Amino acid sequence: ILNVEQSPQSLHVQEGDSTNFTCSFPSSNFYALHWYRWETAKSPEALFVMTLNGDEKKKGRISATLNTKEGYSYLYIKGSQPEDSATYLCAFLGNYGQNFVFGPGTRLSVLP
Amino acid sequence: DSGVTQTPKHLITATGQRVTLRCSPRSGDLSVYWYQQSLDQGLQFLIQYYNGEERAKGNILERFSAQQFPDLHSELNLSSLELGDSALYFCASSGRQGNTGELFFGEGSRLTVL
């Protein structure tokens, strides 16, 4: 059974704080890793698609890094804002099949 | 708006019944994925179709079935429903088989089995 883990499970930060979360995935048979942002009562939306070891992607105040050799990815949020409150999901795609395995998510609450 | 449409948004039914959930993918997307999200569970992959053919199967129960039609819309059929089938069912689409591109999610169909 393929295991994709995320930590922490939930996180409360103050507005303006910077924060980061971790996604751990199998280090073998890597094909791609996605990060999604899922706001309450909405559907998940893609933040980043990462395919190469050492990839670093950035979108505004949010960035992500990828280490396929050790099987982890970090998501960073700089200067958190209340609108960043959401569940952040990572999804692993192995090269053995064509389905994404999602982690359980990290629920972020940014307090004003 | 992701461009993926799911109907119905909400559905309440009784145990033993059968329901059909419908998904229209983004225009041009050939792959459709179905996911289930139960209480306190992450997104569990059920099944994927590509251009009308089943491509991958996850933890889909035998009581569940799906298909993708020539116009690329997909239906997920859930039968002999049990209380534990209550969940949010998401459909997602993507561009091409094997593509590492992002998934575009619909808003989900919330099924409540009483």
GROMACS .gro file of C-alpha atoms in nm:
model
  226
    1ILE     CA    1   0.000   0.000   0.000
    2LEU     CA    2   0.140   0.332  -0.106
    3ASN     CA    3   0.184   0.574   0.184
    4VAL     CA    4   0.176   0.949   0.144
    5GLU     CA    5   0.199   1.136   0.471
    6GLN     CA    6   0.166   1.500   0.561
    7SER     CA    7   0.264   1.686   0.873
    8PRO     CA    8   0.149   1.853   1.077
    9GLN     CA    9  -0.215   1.744   1.059
   10SER     CA   10  -0.326   2.095   1.153
   11LEU     CA   11  -0.165   2.426   1.223
   12HIS     CA   12  -0.275   2.757   1.371
   13VAL     CA   13  -0.062   3.063   1.300
   14GLN     CA   14  -0.099   3.435   1.346
   15GLU     CA   15  -0.141   3.666   1.051
   16GLY     CA   16   0.203   3.763   0.925
   17ASP     CA   17   0.375   3.446   1.044
   18SER     CA   18   0.559   3.230   0.796
   19THR     CA   19   0.496   2.858   0.805
   20ASN     CA   20   0.579   2.535   0.630
   21PHE     CA   21   0.443   2.184   0.599
   22THR     CA   22   0.586   1.853   0.486
   23CYS     CA   23   0.470   1.586   0.244
   24SER     CA   24   0.646   1.248   0.259
   25PHE     CA   25   0.617   0.995  -0.021
   26PRO     CA   26   0.794   0.684  -0.151
   27SER     CA   27   1.137   0.769  -0.284
   28SER     CA   28   1.122   0.500  -0.551
   29ASN     CA   29   0.923   0.507  -0.874
   30PHE     CA   30   0.864   0.880  -0.852
   31TYR     CA   31   0.685   1.046  -1.140
   32ALA     CA   32   0.528   1.367  -1.009
   33LEU     CA   33   0.411   1.545  -0.699
   34HIS     CA   34   0.128   1.794  -0.685
   35TRP     CA   35   0.025   2.041  -0.418
   36TYR     CA   36  -0.341   2.144  -0.391
   37ARG     CA   37  -0.516   2.406  -0.185
   38TRP     CA   38  -0.862   2.314  -0.061
   39GLU     CA   39  -1.078   2.582   0.092
   40THR     CA   40  -1.383   2.487   0.294
   41ALA     CA   41  -1.695   2.435   0.079
   42LYS     CA   42  -1.490   2.453  -0.239
   43SER     CA   43  -1.300   2.203  -0.449
   44PRO     CA   44  -0.922   2.144  -0.442
   45GLU     CA   45  -0.722   2.370  -0.670
   46ALA     CA   46  -0.371   2.298  -0.792
   47LEU     CA   47  -0.086   2.507  -0.658
   48PHE     CA   48   0.217   2.332  -0.799
   49VAL     CA   49   0.310   2.043  -1.025
   50MET     CA   50   0.660   1.919  -0.949
   51THR     CA   51   0.846   1.657  -1.147
   52LEU     CA   52   1.221   1.698  -1.102
   53ASN     CA   53   1.440   1.642  -0.799
   54GLY     CA   54   1.544   1.979  -0.666
   55ASP     CA   55   1.245   2.157  -0.820
   56GLU     CA   56   1.153   2.483  -0.652
   57LYS     CA   57   0.829   2.651  -0.749
   58LYS     CA   58   0.684   2.980  -0.633
   59LYS     CA   59   0.347   3.150  -0.663
   60GLY     CA   60   0.326   3.477  -0.478
   61ARG     CA   61   0.391   3.413  -0.110
   62ILE     CA   62   0.372   3.036  -0.149
   63SER     CA   63   0.662   2.820  -0.259
   64ALA     CA   64   0.749   2.451  -0.265
   65THR     CA   65   1.058   2.237  -0.288
   66LEU     CA   66   1.101   1.876  -0.391
   67ASN     CA   67   1.349   1.607  -0.289
   68THR     CA   68   1.269   1.286  -0.474
   69LYS     CA   69   1.576   1.100  -0.349
   70GLU     CA   70   1.465   1.120   0.013
   71GLY     CA   71   1.095   1.137  -0.063
   72TYR     CA   72   0.974   1.468   0.070
   73SER     CA   73   0.839   1.803  -0.039
   74TYR     CA   74   0.801   2.121   0.163
   75LEU     CA   75   0.537   2.388   0.114
   76TYR     CA   76   0.619   2.732   0.251
   77ILE     CA   77   0.387   3.024   0.309
   78LYS     CA   78   0.550   3.357   0.379
   79GLY     CA   79   0.360   3.619   0.576
   80SER     CA   80   0.042   3.414   0.620
   81GLN     CA   81  -0.289   3.589   0.562
   82PRO     CA   82  -0.637   3.483   0.680
   83GLU     CA   83  -0.727   3.398   0.320
   84ASP     CA   84  -0.451   3.134   0.326
   85SER     CA   85  -0.665   2.932   0.567
   86ALA     CA   86  -0.735   2.604   0.391
   87THR     CA   87  -0.634   2.241   0.378
   88TYR     CA   88  -0.319   2.182   0.178
   89LEU     CA   89  -0.297   1.847   0.004
   90CYS     CA   90  -0.008   1.680  -0.167
   91ALA     CA   91  -0.062   1.409  -0.428
   92PHE     CA   92   0.199   1.157  -0.538
   93LEU     CA   93   0.205   1.000  -0.881
   94GLY     CA   94   0.428   0.698  -0.926
   95ASN     CA   95   0.551   0.573  -1.257
   96TYR     CA   96   0.389   0.234  -1.203
   97GLY     CA   97   0.037   0.355  -1.263
   98GLN     CA   98  -0.176   0.648  -1.353
   99ASN     CA   99  -0.355   0.738  -1.033
  100PHE     CA  100  -0.264   1.004  -0.783
  101VAL     CA  101  -0.237   0.912  -0.416
  102PHE     CA  102  -0.332   1.199  -0.192
  103GLY     CA  103  -0.195   1.268   0.151
  104PRO     CA  104  -0.437   1.337   0.439
  105GLY     CA  105  -0.368   1.710   0.421
  106THR     CA  106  -0.251   1.983   0.654
  107ARG     CA  107  -0.526   2.211   0.778
  108LEU     CA  108  -0.399   2.567   0.818
  109SER     CA  109  -0.583   2.834   1.015
  110VAL     CA  110  -0.447   3.186   1.001
  111LEU     CA  111  -0.576   3.401   1.283
  112PRO     CA  112  -0.613   3.776   1.223
  113ASP     CA  113  -1.463   2.772  -1.177
  114SER     CA  114  -1.261   2.463  -1.270
  115GLY     CA  115  -1.477   2.378  -1.570
  116VAL     CA  116  -1.568   2.040  -1.420
  117THR     CA  117  -1.937   1.999  -1.347
  118GLN     CA  118  -2.082   1.749  -1.104
  119THR     CA  119  -2.445   1.671  -1.037
  120PRO     CA  120  -2.623   1.643  -0.808
  121LYS     CA  121  -2.452   1.861  -0.548
  122HIS     CA  122  -2.641   1.696  -0.265
  123LEU     CA  123  -2.823   1.365  -0.245
  124ILE     CA  124  -3.001   1.200   0.046
  125THR     CA  125  -3.116   0.842   0.012
  126ALA     CA  126  -3.182   0.529   0.212
  127THR     CA  127  -2.978   0.216   0.267
  128GLY     CA  128  -3.017  -0.041  -0.005
  129GLN     CA  129  -3.087   0.217  -0.273
  130ARG     CA  130  -2.892   0.296  -0.587
  131VAL     CA  131  -2.772   0.638  -0.704
  132THR     CA  132  -2.589   0.776  -1.004
  133LEU     CA  133  -2.345   1.064  -0.983
  134ARG     CA  134  -2.261   1.251  -1.299
  135CYS     CA  135  -1.949   1.437  -1.405
  136SER     CA  136  -1.876   1.651  -1.708
  137PRO     CA  137  -1.501   1.708  -1.747
  138ARG     CA  138  -1.330   2.024  -1.858
  139SER     CA  139  -1.364   2.083  -2.229
  140GLY     CA  140  -1.095   1.883  -2.408
  141ASP     CA  141  -0.991   1.674  -2.108
  142LEU     CA  142  -0.991   1.302  -2.183
  143SER     CA  143  -0.918   1.167  -1.835
  144VAL     CA  144  -1.176   1.152  -1.560
  145TYR     CA  145  -1.098   1.046  -1.204
  146TRP     CA  146  -1.338   0.966  -0.921
  147TYR     CA  147  -1.243   1.019  -0.558
  148GLN     CA  148  -1.426   0.957  -0.233
  149GLN     CA  149  -1.380   1.165   0.078
  150SER     CA  150  -1.538   1.019   0.390
  151LEU     CA  151  -1.545   1.184   0.732
  152ASP     CA  152  -1.191   1.224   0.868
  153GLN     CA  153  -1.046   1.048   0.563
  154GLY     CA  154  -0.837   1.192   0.285
  155LEU     CA  155  -0.923   1.173  -0.080
  156GLN     CA  156  -0.944   0.805  -0.173
  157PHE     CA  157  -0.897   0.719  -0.539
  158LEU     CA  158  -1.176   0.510  -0.683
  159ILE     CA  159  -1.130   0.482  -1.058
  160GLN     CA  160  -0.992   0.657  -1.366
  161TYR     CA  161  -1.116   0.662  -1.724
  162TYR     CA  162  -0.935   0.785  -2.030
  163ASN     CA  163  -1.123   0.850  -2.351
  164GLY     CA  164  -1.392   0.601  -2.263
  165GLU     CA  165  -1.172   0.322  -2.130
  166GLU     CA  166  -1.096   0.227  -1.772
  167ARG     CA  167  -0.729   0.303  -1.701
  168ALA     CA  168  -0.678   0.256  -1.330
  169LYS     CA  169  -0.873   0.120  -1.041
  170GLY     CA  170  -0.832   0.205  -0.677
  171ASN     CA  171  -1.026   0.106  -0.370
  172ILE     CA  172  -1.359   0.086  -0.546
  173LEU     CA  173  -1.616  -0.150  -0.399
  174GLU     CA  174  -1.783  -0.411  -0.616
  175ARG     CA  175  -2.114  -0.238  -0.544
  176PHE     CA  176  -1.979   0.068  -0.725
  177SER     CA  177  -1.927   0.098  -1.098
  178ALA     CA  178  -1.843   0.373  -1.338
  179GLN     CA  179  -1.825   0.446  -1.705
  180GLN     CA  180  -1.719   0.719  -1.940
  181PHE     CA  181  -1.937   0.792  -2.239
  182PRO     CA  182  -1.838   0.894  -2.596
  183ASP     CA  183  -1.902   1.259  -2.510
  184LEU     CA  184  -1.650   1.208  -2.224
  185HIS     CA  185  -1.890   1.266  -1.940
  186SER     CA  186  -1.871   1.003  -1.669
  187GLU     CA  187  -2.113   0.845  -1.428
  188LEU     CA  188  -2.043   0.675  -1.097
  189ASN     CA  189  -2.309   0.424  -0.995
  190LEU     CA  190  -2.340   0.332  -0.630
  191SER     CA  191  -2.573   0.045  -0.546
  192SER     CA  192  -2.694  -0.141  -0.237
  193LEU     CA  193  -2.599   0.167  -0.044
  194GLU     CA  194  -2.480   0.139   0.314
  195LEU     CA  195  -2.449   0.402   0.583
  196GLY     CA  196  -2.072   0.399   0.538
  197ASP     CA  197  -2.107   0.510   0.177
  198SER     CA  198  -2.203   0.856   0.300
  199ALA     CA  199  -1.924   1.078   0.168
  200LEU     CA  200  -1.827   1.357  -0.064
  201TYR     CA  201  -1.758   1.219  -0.410
  202PHE     CA  202  -1.529   1.425  -0.630
  203CYS     CA  203  -1.472   1.402  -0.998
  204ALA     CA  204  -1.156   1.546  -1.151
  205SER     CA  205  -1.032   1.572  -1.506
  206SER     CA  206  -0.696   1.620  -1.669
  207GLY     CA  207  -0.561   1.666  -2.016
  208ARG     CA  208  -0.387   1.355  -2.132
  209GLN     CA  209  -0.309   1.003  -2.010
  210GLY     CA  210   0.028   0.997  -1.841
  211ASN     CA  211   0.033   1.371  -1.823
  212THR     CA  212   0.176   1.507  -1.501
  213GLY     CA  213  -0.053   1.805  -1.533
  214GLU     CA  214  -0.282   1.915  -1.260
  215LEU     CA  215  -0.620   1.771  -1.181
  216PHE     CA  216  -0.921   1.997  -1.211
  217PHE     CA  217  -1.184   1.912  -0.953
  218GLY     CA  218  -1.556   1.953  -0.960
  219GLU     CA  219  -1.738   2.082  -0.655
  220GLY     CA  220  -1.832   1.734  -0.544
  221SER     CA  221  -2.151   1.543  -0.482
  222ARG     CA  222  -2.236   1.500  -0.117
  223LEU     CA  223  -2.414   1.171  -0.059
  224THR     CA  224  -2.595   1.103   0.264
  225VAL     CA  225  -2.727   0.753   0.323
  226LEU     CA  226  -2.986   0.726   0.601
   0.00000   0.00000   0.00000
